[in-house]
Short mmCIF file of C-alpha atoms and ligand atoms in Angstrom, two decimals:
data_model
loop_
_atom_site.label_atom_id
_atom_site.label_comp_id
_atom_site.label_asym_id
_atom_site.label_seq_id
_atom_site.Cartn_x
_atom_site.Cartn_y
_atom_site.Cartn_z
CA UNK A 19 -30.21 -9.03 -14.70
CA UNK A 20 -30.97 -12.66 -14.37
CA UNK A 21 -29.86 -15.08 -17.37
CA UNK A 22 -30.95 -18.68 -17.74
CA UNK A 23 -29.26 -21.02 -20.10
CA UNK A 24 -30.87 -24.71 -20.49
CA UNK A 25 -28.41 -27.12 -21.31
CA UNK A 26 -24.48 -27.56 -20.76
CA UNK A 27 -23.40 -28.55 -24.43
CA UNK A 28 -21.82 -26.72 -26.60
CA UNK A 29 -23.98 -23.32 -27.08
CA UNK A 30 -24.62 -23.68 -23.83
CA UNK A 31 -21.17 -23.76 -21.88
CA UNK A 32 -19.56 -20.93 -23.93
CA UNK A 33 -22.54 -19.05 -23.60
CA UNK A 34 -22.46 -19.45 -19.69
CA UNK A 35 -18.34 -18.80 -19.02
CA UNK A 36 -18.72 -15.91 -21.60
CA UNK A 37 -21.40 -13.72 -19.72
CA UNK A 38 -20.63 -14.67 -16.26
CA UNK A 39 -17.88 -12.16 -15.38
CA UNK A 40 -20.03 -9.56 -17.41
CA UNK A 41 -21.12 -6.92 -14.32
CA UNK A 42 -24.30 -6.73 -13.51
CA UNK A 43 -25.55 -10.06 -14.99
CA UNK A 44 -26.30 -13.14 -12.84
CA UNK A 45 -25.94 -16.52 -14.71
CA UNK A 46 -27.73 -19.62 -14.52
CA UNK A 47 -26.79 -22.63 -16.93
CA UNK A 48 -29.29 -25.24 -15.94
CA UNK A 49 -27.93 -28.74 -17.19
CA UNK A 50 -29.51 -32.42 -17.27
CA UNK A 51 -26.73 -34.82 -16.95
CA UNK A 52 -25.07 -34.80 -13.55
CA UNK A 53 -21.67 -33.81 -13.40
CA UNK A 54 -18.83 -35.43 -15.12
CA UNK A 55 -20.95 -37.42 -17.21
CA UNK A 56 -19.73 -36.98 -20.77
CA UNK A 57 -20.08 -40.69 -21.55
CA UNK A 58 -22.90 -40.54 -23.31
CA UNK A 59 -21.27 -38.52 -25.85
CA UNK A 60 -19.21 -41.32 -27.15
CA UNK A 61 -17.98 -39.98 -30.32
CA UNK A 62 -15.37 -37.46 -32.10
CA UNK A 63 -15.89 -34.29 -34.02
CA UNK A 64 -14.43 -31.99 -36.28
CA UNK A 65 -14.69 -28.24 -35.58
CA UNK A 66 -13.89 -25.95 -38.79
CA UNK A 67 -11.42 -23.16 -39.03
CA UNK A 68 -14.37 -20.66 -38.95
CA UNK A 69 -15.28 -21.51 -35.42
CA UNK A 70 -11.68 -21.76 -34.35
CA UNK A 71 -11.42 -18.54 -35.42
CA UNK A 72 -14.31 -17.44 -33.43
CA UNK A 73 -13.47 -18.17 -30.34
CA UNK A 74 -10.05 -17.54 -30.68
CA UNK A 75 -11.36 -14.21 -30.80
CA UNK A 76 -13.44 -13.83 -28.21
CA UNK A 77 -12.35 -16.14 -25.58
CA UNK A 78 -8.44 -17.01 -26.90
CA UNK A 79 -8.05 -18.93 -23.07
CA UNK A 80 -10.98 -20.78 -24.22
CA UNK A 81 -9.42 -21.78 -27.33
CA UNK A 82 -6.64 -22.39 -26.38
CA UNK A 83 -7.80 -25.40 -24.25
CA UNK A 84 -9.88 -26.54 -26.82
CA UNK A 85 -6.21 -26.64 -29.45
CA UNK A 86 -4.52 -28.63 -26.27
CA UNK A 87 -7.45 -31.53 -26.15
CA UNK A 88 -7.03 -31.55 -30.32
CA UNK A 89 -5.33 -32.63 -33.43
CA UNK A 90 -4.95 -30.41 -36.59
CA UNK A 91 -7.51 -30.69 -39.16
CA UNK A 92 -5.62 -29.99 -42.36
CA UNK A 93 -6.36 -31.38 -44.85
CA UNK A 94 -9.97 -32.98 -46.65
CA UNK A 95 -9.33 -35.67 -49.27
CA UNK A 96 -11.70 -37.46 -50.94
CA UNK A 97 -11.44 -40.84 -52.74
CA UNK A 98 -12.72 -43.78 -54.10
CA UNK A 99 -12.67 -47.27 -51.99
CA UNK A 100 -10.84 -48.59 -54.62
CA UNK A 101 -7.87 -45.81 -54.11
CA UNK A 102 -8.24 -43.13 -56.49
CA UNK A 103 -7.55 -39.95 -55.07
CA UNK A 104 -10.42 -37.14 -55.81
CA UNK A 105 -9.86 -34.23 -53.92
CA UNK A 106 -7.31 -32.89 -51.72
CA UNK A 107 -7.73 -29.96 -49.94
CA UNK A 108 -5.26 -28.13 -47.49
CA UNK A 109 -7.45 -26.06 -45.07
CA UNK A 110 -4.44 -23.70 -45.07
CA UNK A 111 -5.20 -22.44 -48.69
CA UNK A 112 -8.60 -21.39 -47.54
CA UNK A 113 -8.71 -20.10 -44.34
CA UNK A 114 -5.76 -18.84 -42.36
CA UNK A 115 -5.92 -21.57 -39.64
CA UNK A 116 -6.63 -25.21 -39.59
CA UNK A 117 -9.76 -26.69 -38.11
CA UNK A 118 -10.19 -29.42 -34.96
CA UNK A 119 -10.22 -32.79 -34.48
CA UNK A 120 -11.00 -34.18 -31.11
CA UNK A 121 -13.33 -36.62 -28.90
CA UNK A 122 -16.68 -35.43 -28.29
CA UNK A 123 -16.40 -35.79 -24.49
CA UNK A 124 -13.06 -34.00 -24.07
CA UNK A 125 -14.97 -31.28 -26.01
CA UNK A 126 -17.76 -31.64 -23.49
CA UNK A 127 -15.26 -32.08 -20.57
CA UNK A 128 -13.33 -28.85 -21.62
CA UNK A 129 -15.83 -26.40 -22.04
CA UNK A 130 -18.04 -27.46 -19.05
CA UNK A 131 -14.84 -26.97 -16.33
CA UNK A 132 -13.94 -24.15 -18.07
CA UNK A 133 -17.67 -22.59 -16.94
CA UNK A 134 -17.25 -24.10 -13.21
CA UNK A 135 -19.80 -22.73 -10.75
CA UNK A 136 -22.10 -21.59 -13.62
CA UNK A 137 -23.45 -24.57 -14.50
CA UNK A 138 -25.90 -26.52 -12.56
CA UNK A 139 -25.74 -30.09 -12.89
CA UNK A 140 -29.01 -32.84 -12.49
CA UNK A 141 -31.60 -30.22 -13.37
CA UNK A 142 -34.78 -31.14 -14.94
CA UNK A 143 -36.97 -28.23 -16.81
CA UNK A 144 -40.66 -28.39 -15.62
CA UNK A 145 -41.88 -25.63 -16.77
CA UNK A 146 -41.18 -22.47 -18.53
CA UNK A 147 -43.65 -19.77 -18.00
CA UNK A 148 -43.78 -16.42 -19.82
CA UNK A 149 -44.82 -13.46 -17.58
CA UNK A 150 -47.80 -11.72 -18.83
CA UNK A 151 -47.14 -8.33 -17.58
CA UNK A 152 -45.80 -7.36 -21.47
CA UNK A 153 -42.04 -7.81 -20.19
CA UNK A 154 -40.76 -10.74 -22.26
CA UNK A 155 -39.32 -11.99 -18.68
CA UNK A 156 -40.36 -15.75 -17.65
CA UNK A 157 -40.27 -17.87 -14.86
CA UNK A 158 -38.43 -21.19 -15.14
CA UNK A 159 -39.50 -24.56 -12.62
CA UNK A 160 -37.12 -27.15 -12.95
CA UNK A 161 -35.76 -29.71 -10.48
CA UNK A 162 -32.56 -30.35 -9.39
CA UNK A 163 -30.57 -32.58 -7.52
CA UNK A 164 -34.30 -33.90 -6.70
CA UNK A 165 -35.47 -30.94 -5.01
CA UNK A 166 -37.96 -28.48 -6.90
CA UNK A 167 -37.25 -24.85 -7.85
CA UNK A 168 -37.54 -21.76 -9.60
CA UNK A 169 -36.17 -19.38 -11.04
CA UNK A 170 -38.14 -16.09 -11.40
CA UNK A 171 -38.24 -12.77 -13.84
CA UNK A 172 -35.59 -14.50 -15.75
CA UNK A 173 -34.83 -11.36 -18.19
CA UNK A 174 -33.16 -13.50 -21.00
CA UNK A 175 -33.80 -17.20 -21.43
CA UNK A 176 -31.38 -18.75 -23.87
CA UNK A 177 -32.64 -22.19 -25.27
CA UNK A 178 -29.48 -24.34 -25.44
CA UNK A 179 -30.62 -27.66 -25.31
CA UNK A 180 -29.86 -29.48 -28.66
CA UNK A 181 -31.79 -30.32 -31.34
CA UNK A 182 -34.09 -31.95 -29.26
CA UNK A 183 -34.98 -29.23 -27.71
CA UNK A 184 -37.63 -28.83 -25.15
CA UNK A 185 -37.86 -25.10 -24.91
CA UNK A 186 -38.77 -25.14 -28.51
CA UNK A 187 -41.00 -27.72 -28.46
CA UNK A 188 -42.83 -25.71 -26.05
CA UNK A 189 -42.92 -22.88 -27.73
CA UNK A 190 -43.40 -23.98 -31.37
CA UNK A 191 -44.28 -28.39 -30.95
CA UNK A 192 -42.58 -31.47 -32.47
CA UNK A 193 -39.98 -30.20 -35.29
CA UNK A 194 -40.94 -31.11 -38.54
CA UNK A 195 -37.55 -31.57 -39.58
CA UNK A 196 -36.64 -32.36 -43.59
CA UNK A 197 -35.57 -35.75 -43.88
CA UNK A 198 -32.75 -36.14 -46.77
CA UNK A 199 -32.96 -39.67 -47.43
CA UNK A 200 -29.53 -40.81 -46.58
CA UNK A 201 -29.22 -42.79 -43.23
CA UNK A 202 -25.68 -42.33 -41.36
CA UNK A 203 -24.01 -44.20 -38.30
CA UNK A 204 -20.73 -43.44 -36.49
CA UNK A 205 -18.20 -45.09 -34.00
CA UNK A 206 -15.29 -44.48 -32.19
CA UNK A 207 -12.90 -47.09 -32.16
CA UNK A 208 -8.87 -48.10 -31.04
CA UNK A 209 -6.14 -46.89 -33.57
CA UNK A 210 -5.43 -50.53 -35.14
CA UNK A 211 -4.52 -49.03 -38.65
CA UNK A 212 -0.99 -48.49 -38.50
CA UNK A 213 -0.80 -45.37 -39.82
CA UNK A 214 -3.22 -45.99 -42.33
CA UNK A 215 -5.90 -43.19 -41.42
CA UNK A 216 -4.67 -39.93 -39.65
CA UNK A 217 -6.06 -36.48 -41.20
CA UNK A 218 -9.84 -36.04 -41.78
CA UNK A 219 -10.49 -38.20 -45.28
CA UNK A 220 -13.59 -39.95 -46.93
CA UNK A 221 -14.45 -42.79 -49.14
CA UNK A 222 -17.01 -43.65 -51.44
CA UNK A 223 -18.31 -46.94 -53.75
CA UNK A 224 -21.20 -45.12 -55.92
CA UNK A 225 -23.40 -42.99 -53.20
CA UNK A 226 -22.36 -44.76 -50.23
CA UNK A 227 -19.26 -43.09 -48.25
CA UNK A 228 -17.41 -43.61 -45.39
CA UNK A 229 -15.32 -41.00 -43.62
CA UNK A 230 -12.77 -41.29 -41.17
CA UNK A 231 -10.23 -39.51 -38.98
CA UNK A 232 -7.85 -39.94 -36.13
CA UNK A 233 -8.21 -38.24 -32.96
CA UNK A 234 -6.42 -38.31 -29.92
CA UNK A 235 -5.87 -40.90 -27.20
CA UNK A 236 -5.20 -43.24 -30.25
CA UNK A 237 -8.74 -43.62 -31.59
CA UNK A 238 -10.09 -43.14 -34.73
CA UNK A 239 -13.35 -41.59 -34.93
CA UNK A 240 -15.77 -43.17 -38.59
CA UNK A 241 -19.02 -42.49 -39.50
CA UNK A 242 -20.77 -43.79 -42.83
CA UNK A 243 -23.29 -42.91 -44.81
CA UNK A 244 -25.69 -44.16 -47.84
CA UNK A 245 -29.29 -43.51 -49.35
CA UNK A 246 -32.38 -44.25 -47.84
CA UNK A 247 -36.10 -43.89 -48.83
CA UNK A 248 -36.87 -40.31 -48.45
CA UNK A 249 -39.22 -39.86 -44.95
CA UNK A 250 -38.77 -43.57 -44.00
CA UNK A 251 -36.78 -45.53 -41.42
CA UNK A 252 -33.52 -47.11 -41.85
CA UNK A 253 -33.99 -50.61 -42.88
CA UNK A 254 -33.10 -53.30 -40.77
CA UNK A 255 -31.74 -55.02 -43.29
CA UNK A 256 -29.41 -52.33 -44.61
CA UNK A 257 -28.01 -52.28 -41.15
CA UNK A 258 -26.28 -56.30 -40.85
CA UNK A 259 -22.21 -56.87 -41.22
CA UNK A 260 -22.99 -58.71 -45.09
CA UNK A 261 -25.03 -55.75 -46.28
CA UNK A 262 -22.55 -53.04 -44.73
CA UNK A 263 -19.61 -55.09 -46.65
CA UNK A 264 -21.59 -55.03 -49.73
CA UNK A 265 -22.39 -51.18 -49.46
CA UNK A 266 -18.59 -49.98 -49.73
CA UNK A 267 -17.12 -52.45 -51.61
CA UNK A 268 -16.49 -52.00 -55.42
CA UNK A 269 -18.14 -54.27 -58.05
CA UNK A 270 -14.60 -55.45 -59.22
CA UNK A 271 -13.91 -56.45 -55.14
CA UNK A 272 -10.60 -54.01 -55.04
CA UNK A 273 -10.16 -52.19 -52.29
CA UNK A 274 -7.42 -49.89 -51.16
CA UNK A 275 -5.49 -50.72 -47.89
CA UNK A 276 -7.40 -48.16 -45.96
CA UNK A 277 -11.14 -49.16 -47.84
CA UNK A 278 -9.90 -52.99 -46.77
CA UNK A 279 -9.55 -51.29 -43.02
CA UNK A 280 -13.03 -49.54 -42.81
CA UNK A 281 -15.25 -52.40 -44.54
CA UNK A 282 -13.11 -55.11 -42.23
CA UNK A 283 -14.18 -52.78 -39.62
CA UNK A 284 -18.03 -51.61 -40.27
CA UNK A 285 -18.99 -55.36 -41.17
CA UNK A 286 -17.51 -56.34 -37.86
CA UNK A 287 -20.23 -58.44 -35.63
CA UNK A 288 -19.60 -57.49 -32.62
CA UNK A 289 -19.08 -53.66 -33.75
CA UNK A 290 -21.62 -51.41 -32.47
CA UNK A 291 -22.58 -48.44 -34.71
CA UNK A 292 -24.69 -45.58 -33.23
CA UNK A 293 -27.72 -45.09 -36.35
CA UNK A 294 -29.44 -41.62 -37.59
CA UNK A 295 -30.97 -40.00 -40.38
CA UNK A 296 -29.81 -36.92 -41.82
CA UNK A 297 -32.02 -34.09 -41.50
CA UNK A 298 -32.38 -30.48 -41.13
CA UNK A 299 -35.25 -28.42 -38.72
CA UNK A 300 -36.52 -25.27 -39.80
CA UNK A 301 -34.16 -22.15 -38.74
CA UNK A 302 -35.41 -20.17 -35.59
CA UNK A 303 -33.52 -17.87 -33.57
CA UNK A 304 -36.12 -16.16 -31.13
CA UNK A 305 -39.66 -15.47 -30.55
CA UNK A 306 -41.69 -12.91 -30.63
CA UNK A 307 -42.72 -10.91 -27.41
CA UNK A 308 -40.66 -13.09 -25.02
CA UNK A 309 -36.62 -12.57 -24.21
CA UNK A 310 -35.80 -15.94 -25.36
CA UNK A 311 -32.98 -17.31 -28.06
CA UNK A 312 -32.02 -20.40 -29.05
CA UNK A 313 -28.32 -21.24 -29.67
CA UNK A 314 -26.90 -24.39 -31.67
CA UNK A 315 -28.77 -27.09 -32.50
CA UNK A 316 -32.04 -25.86 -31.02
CA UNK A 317 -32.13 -22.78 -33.60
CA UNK A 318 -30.43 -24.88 -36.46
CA UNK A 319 -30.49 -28.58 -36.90
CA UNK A 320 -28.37 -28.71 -39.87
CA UNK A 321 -26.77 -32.08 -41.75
CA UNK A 322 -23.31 -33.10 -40.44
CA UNK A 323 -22.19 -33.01 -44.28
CA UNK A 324 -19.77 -30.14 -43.37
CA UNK A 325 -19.07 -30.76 -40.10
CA UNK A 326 -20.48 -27.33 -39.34
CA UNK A 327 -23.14 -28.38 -36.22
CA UNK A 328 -20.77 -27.91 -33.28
CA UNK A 329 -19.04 -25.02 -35.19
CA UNK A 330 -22.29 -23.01 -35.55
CA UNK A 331 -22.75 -23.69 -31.97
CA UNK A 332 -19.18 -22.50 -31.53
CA UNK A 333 -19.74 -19.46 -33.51
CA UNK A 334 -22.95 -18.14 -33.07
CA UNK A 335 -22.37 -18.34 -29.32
CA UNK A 336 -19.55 -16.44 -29.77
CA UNK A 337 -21.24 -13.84 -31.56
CA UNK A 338 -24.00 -13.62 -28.95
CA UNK A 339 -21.49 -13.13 -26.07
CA UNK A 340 -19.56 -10.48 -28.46
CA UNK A 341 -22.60 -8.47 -28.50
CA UNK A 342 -24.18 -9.00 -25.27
CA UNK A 343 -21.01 -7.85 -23.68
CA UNK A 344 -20.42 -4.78 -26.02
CA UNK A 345 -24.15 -3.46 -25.73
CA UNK A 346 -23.92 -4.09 -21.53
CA UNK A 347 -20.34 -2.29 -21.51
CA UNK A 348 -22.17 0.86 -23.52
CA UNK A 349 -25.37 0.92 -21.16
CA UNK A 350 -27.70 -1.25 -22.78
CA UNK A 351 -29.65 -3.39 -20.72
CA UNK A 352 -32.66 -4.37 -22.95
CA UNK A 353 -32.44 -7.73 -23.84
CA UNK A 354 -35.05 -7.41 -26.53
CA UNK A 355 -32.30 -5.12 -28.38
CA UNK A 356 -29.74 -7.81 -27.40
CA UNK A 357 -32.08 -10.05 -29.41
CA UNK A 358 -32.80 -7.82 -31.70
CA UNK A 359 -28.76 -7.63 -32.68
CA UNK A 360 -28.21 -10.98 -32.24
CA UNK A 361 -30.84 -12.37 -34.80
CA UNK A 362 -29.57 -9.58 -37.19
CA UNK A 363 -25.98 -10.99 -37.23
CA UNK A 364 -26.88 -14.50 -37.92
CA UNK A 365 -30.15 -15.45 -39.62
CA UNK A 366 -28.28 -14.87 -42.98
CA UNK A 367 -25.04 -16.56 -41.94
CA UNK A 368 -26.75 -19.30 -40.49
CA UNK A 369 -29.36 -19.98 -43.71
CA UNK A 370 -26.49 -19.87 -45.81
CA UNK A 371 -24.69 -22.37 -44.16
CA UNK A 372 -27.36 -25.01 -43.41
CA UNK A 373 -28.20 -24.74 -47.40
CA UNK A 374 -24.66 -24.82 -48.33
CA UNK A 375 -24.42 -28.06 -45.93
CA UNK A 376 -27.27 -29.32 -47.65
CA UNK A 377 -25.95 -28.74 -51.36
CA UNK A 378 -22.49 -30.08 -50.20
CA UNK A 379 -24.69 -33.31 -49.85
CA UNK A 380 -25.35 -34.42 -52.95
CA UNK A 381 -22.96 -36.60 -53.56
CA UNK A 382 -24.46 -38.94 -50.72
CA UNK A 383 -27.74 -39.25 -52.78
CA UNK A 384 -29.55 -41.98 -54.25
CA UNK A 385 -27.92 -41.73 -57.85
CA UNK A 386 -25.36 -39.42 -57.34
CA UNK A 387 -22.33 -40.11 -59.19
CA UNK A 388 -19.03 -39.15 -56.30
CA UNK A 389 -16.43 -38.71 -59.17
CA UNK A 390 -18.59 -35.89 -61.15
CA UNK A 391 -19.97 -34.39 -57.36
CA UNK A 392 -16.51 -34.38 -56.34
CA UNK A 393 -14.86 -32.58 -59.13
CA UNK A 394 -17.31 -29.61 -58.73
CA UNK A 395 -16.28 -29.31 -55.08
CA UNK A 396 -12.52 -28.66 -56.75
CA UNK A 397 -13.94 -25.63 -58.85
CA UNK A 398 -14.04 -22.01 -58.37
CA UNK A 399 -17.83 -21.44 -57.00
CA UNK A 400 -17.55 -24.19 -54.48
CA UNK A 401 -14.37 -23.41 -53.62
CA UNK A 402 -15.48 -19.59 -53.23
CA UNK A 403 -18.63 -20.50 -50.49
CA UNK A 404 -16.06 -22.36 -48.77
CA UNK A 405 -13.74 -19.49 -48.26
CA UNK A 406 -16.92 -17.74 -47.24
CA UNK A 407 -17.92 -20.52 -44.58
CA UNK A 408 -14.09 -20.34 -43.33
CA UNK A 409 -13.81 -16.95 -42.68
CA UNK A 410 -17.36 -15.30 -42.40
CA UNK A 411 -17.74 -15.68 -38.98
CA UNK A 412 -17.85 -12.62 -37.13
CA UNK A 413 -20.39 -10.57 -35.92
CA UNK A 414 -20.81 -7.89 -39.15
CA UNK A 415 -19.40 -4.62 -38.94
CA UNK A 416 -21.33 -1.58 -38.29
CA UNK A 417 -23.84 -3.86 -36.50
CA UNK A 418 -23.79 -2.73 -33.07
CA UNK A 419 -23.49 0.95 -34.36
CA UNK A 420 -27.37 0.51 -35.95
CA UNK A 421 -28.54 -0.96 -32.67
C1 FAD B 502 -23.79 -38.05 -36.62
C2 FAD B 502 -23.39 -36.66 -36.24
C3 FAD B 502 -22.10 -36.22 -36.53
C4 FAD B 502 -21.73 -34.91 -36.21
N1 FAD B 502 -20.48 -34.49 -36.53
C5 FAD B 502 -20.14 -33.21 -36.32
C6 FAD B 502 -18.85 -32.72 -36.68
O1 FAD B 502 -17.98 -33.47 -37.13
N2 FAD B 502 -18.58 -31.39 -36.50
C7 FAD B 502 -19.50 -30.53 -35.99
O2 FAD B 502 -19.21 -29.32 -35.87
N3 FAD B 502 -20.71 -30.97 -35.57
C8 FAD B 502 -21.05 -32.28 -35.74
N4 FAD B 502 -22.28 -32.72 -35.35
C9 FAD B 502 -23.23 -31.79 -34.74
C10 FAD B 502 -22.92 -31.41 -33.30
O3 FAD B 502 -22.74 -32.52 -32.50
C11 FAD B 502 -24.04 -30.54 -32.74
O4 FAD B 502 -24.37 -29.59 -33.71
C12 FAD B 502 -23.61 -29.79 -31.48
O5 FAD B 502 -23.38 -30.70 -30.43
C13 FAD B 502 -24.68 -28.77 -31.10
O6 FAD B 502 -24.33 -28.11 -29.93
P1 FAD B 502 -25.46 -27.58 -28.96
O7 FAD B 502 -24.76 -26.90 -27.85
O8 FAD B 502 -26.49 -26.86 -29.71
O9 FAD B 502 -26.19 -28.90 -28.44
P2 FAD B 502 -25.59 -30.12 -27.66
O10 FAD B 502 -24.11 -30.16 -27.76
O11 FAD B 502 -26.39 -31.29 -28.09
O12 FAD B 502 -25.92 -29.78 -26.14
C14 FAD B 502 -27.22 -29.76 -25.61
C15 FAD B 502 -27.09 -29.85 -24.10
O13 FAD B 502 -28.36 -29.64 -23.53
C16 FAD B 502 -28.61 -30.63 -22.54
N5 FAD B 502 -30.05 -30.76 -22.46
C17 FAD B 502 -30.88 -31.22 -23.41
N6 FAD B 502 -32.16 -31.14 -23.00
C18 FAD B 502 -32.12 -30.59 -21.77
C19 FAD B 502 -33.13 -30.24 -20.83
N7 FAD B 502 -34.42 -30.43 -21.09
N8 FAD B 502 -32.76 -29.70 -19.66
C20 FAD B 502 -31.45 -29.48 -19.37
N9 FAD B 502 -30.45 -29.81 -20.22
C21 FAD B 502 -30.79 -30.34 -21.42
C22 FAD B 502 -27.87 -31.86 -23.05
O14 FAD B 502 -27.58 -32.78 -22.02
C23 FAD B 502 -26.61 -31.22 -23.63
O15 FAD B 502 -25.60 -31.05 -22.65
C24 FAD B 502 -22.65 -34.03 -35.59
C25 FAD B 502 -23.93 -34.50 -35.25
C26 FAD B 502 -24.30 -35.80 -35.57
C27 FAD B 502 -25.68 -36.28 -35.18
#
């Protein structure tokens, strides 16, 4: 059987080293950039314990590489710029490992070689064609390395390109995607602070937050956030080194060491802050008549609020390969039941989590008050869905029995 995956991220690479050494199934992960170009992803990432957990499971080499390339996440605290300590949370009382921090491209780096001759680098989709004979198969054109090809009765197409994603904009046009209102940029910058900012930790004056952890090769990875109109752009003017000081720094002017750090830093000139919006595009995990799935970002563009975008990836990818490889060991060689089982597993994990994400946001809100918001992230129901999102992330039981 002939499997196509379009992109090389996330999804995409653990997707592609998980079903290659499955027998019987020939595997095609068709990737833009050529290869050894992370660059572009210039940033860092946490990874929660739910996806570490994941693929600890079903790929533990895999994981382990991963741990090698990361720090610990351990701990969440939360306080104000001014000092006073909110929240802190050890990721150890919730779930029973701790979480990842690393760089973006090691991520990248990592999980691409550990796919090797799967992936095809410099390839450009030109056109994905469903067959019309009724057997959800589809032809793919693409180009790569310059030079035009196909690839023909492609039995399961797996959509893996980001929340950009072209397949899907094929298949379903632009995403209207739910803009939030809150506008968010994020760098990656030298360890100057002395010890001042290690573990994963935010900030906030009113609305506005910053957040900030180390990660290694002695960088720290920040990101920011604060309100925007609803729908509209990110004003120009919200985005100079005076207005960025003014944003996170208290009325009274006090700032703790580490809040003196971050605003010294974000107001920098000559710093260069990548700018987005936070948003969140309409859950899809298939479609109908045609052997095609979309993994990560493509099937659910969620807010970074939880840090749960790569993890998903992580996760629902390793769910996929958990039962594609268990229904190919036991004879089953229908991809629309593959789909079929795959969709059933996560549509209700994933809904859950992108609206969980979402309500975890309201403390970055135009209004919102960070003390109050914070507290009820301390108390039992909060505390309860995040003990769900920690450890709810296997395929469910009895699933593969029903198939
Ligand atoms: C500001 C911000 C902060 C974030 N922070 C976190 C965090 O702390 N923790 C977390 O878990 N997540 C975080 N995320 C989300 C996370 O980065 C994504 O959810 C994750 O990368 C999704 O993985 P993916 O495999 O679906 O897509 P991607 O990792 O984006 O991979 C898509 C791949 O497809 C390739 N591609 C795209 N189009 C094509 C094409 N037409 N043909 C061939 N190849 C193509 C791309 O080159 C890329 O390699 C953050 C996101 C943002 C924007």
């Amino acid at each position: 059987m002939k499997i196509a995956i379009i992109g090389a991220g996330v999804a995409g690479s653990i997707m592609a080293r998980g079903l290659a050494d499955v027998p019987g199934l020939e595997v095609h992960c068709l990737e833009r950039i050529a290869p050894g170009e992370h660059a572009e992803s210039g940033t860092g990432l946490n990874i929660g314990p739910n996806a570490v957990q994941a693929l600890q499971q079903t790929d533990p080499e895999l994981a382990q590489r991963v741990a090698e390339t990361s720090f610990g996440w351990r701990s969440w605290r939360v306080s104000t710029m001014g000092g006073q300590e909110l929240m802190n949370l050890k990721l150890k009382d919730i779930a029973p490992v701790d979480g990842w921090r690393l760089r973006w491209a090691e991520l990248y780096r990592v999980l691409r070689e550990a796919a090797g001759d799967s992936i095809r680098y410099s390839c450009t989709i030109d056109a994905v064609t469903p067959k019309l004979d009724g057997s959800g198969r589809l032809d793919i054109a693409f180009t790569e390395g310059g030079r035009r090809k196909a690839l023909t009765d492609v039995d399961l197409l797996v959509a893996a390109d980001g929340r950009f994603s072209q397949v899907r904009t094929q298949f379903r046009g632009p995403v209207n995607a739910r803009q939030v209102g809150v506008a968010i940029f994020r760098l990656l910058v030298p360890d100057t602070t002395g010890g001042l900012i290690d573990d994963y930790e935010q900030w906030f004056n009113g609305p506005n937050r910053l957040l900030g952890y180390r990660v290694p090769e002695n960088s720290i990875y920040m990101s920011g956030t604060f309100p925007i109109p609803v729908g509209g752009e990110i004003p120009e003017e919200m985005k100079t080194p005076e207005a960025l000081r003014h944003a996170f720094t208290p009325a009274d002017g006090q700032l703790s060491d580490q809040g003196r750090w971050l605003v010294d830093l974000v107001s920098h000139p000559a710093v260069e802050l990548h700018w987005a919006r936070l948003q969140e595009s309409p859950l899809c995990l298939r479609e109908e008549g045609v052997n095609l799935l979309y993994l990560g970002d493509s099937s659910n563009g969620m807010v970074p609020t939880l840090g749960q975008g790569a993890t998903q990836a992580v996760e629902s990818t390793c769910a996929a390969v958990e039962i594609i490889r268990a229904l190919a060991a036991a004879g089953q060689h229908d991809p629309a039941l593959w789909l079929q089982a795959i969709t059933r597993a996560r549509q209700d994990r994933l809904r859950f989590v992108m609206d969980f994400s979402m309500e975890a946001s309201d403390t970055l809100l135009a209004g919102a008050d960070p003390v109050a918001g914070t507290a009820k992230k301390t108390e039992a129901p909060f505390q309860a869905s995040l003990a769900r999102l920690y450890n709810d992330y296997g395929v469910p039981e009895g699933l593969l029995e029903t198939v």
